[in-house]
Amino acid sequence: MHSAVFLIEFGAIILGLGLLGRLAGRFRFSPIPLYLLAGLAFGTGGLLPMGASEEFVAIGAEIGVILLLLMLGLEYTASDLVSNLKTQYPAGLVDFTLNAVPGAVAALLMGWGPVAAVVLAGVTWISSSGVIAKVMGDLGRVGNRETPVILSILVLEDLAMAVYLPIITALLAGVSLAAGSVTLAIALGVAGAVLFVAVRYGRHISRFVSSDDPEKLLLVVLGLTLLVAGIAQQLQVSAAVGAFLVGIALSGEVAEGTHTLLSPLRDLFAAVFFVFFGLHTDPASIPPVLLPALALAVVTAGTKIATGHWAAKRAGIGVKGRWRAGGTLVARGEFSIVIAGLAVTAGIEPAMGPLATAYVLILVVIGPLTARYTEPVAAWAGRRRTPPRPVLTVVPSQPGSPGDLKDQSQDPAGRT
């Protein structure tokens, strides 16, 4: 009986996602906000809570984030990654300064104390790699010139999590400096080792997984990705970083074949991820913290746009690409919820969970919209600020005379 209920629930979820995706496609916008609202409607405290399929949806959500980052990694080579990280590390510092500080200040203003300030700084700092990967795919921007800049910032953030998460875990647990240092050293060592292997031995990895049989290629690549992601997460490193670096390591025909085989799976599990996020949000917990969450979302949406614009300008990207980069980085997601969850579990501040959930929900809904419309809105605003240039023409006073200069800025025909 339980399996029958599970099949009914999960089948209804998948069917609903398909219909919502078609609706979004008809109006040409990202389906992510619709997936989230569906999760809210059928999750904890929603209209019709689902329980039988919850555990499977949770696993599917983790796989969705991993596949999103794997597919992003397939688009770039190891040399691209290294060169981008070398040139974009100042953007990572700007990203931290502009986006972590507002969270820390907000926590202190609400009287939550220094530990909560460090936690909320992480919530507002880290963009959602999963959401942004999905949005770039939906908008067809994976091959754009600004995309490497966006990916560099995301990778720097995810690598920074290898340092941040052990620190925040130690602060919340109140462990000694020595114990926290050991955890941090392990996390940094694992992140460095995975990056070194991906860059140095990428060709050997591609040769190992290569196969003319699509079935074998799918099984080996998917198994390798999940294995590396799981090991990375077990050792306090982001699973998303592990999956991204596996994608970086694969190249040539292997990367092309993997992209073709895994695209449908990525789309399925990515949709499940966004539904899972909504399923675990109780709508009743949002109204009490909606105003501070909205204020924080507005401020940090602006700082993320400024970060992306500055980083893209520094990389020599055109004006339109700078605005697209900034708008794409706005969405927050899985990391922000994980960080806030650690604080709630440790009993630091009960309101942290609802505030972070409302904050992330707002930016996950707004993020696809800013990614699409920041550049055209900025272009429209620029045209509004620029006054029309006067047009000077020669109007002869009489035949054969040199003529007079006349200002035609109001009308090409000379009318004022």
PDB file of C-alpha atoms in Angstrom, residues 390-409 411-414:
ATOM      1  CA  PRO A 390      21.150  68.406 -31.431  1.00  0.00           C
ATOM      2  CA  VAL A 391      21.213  68.009 -35.186  1.00  0.00           C
ATOM      3  CA  LEU A 392      22.725  70.973 -37.010  1.00  0.00           C
ATOM      4  CA  THR A 393      21.810  71.496 -40.658  1.00  0.00           C
ATOM      5  CA  VAL A 394      22.622  74.199 -43.171  1.00  0.00           C
ATOM      6  CA  VAL A 395      19.534  76.161 -44.252  1.00  0.00           C
ATOM      7  CA  PRO A 396      20.317  78.601 -47.114  1.00  0.00           C
ATOM      8  CA  SER A 397      18.914  82.083 -46.511  1.00  0.00           C
ATOM      9  CA  GLN A 398      18.823  82.698 -50.250  1.00  0.00           C
ATOM     10  CA  PRO A 399      20.175  80.933 -53.308  1.00  0.00           C
ATOM     11  CA  GLY A 400      23.907  80.988 -53.429  1.00  0.00           C
ATOM     12  CA  SER A 401      24.403  82.169 -49.827  1.00  0.00           C
ATOM     13  CA  PRO A 402      26.488  80.149 -47.336  1.00  0.00           C
ATOM     14  CA  GLY A 403      23.361  79.560 -45.244  1.00  0.00           C
ATOM     15  CA  ASP A 404      22.549  79.527 -41.529  1.00  0.00           C
ATOM     16  CA  LEU A 405      23.005  76.813 -38.929  1.00  0.00           C
ATOM     17  CA  LYS A 406      19.717  75.626 -37.484  1.00  0.00           C
ATOM     18  CA  ASP A 407      19.109  73.466 -34.391  1.00  0.00           C
ATOM     19  CA  GLN A 408      16.874  70.508 -35.260  1.00  0.00           C
ATOM     20  CA  SER A 409      17.094  68.643 -31.964  1.00  0.00           C
ATOM     21  CA  ASP A 411      12.242  67.712 -34.960  1.00  0.00           C
ATOM     22  CA  PRO A 412      14.095  66.582 -38.083  1.00  0.00           C
ATOM     23  CA  ALA A 413      11.851  68.822 -40.130  1.00  0.00           C
ATOM     24  CA  GLY A 414      12.880  71.914 -38.176  1.00  0.00           C
TER      25      GLY A 414
END
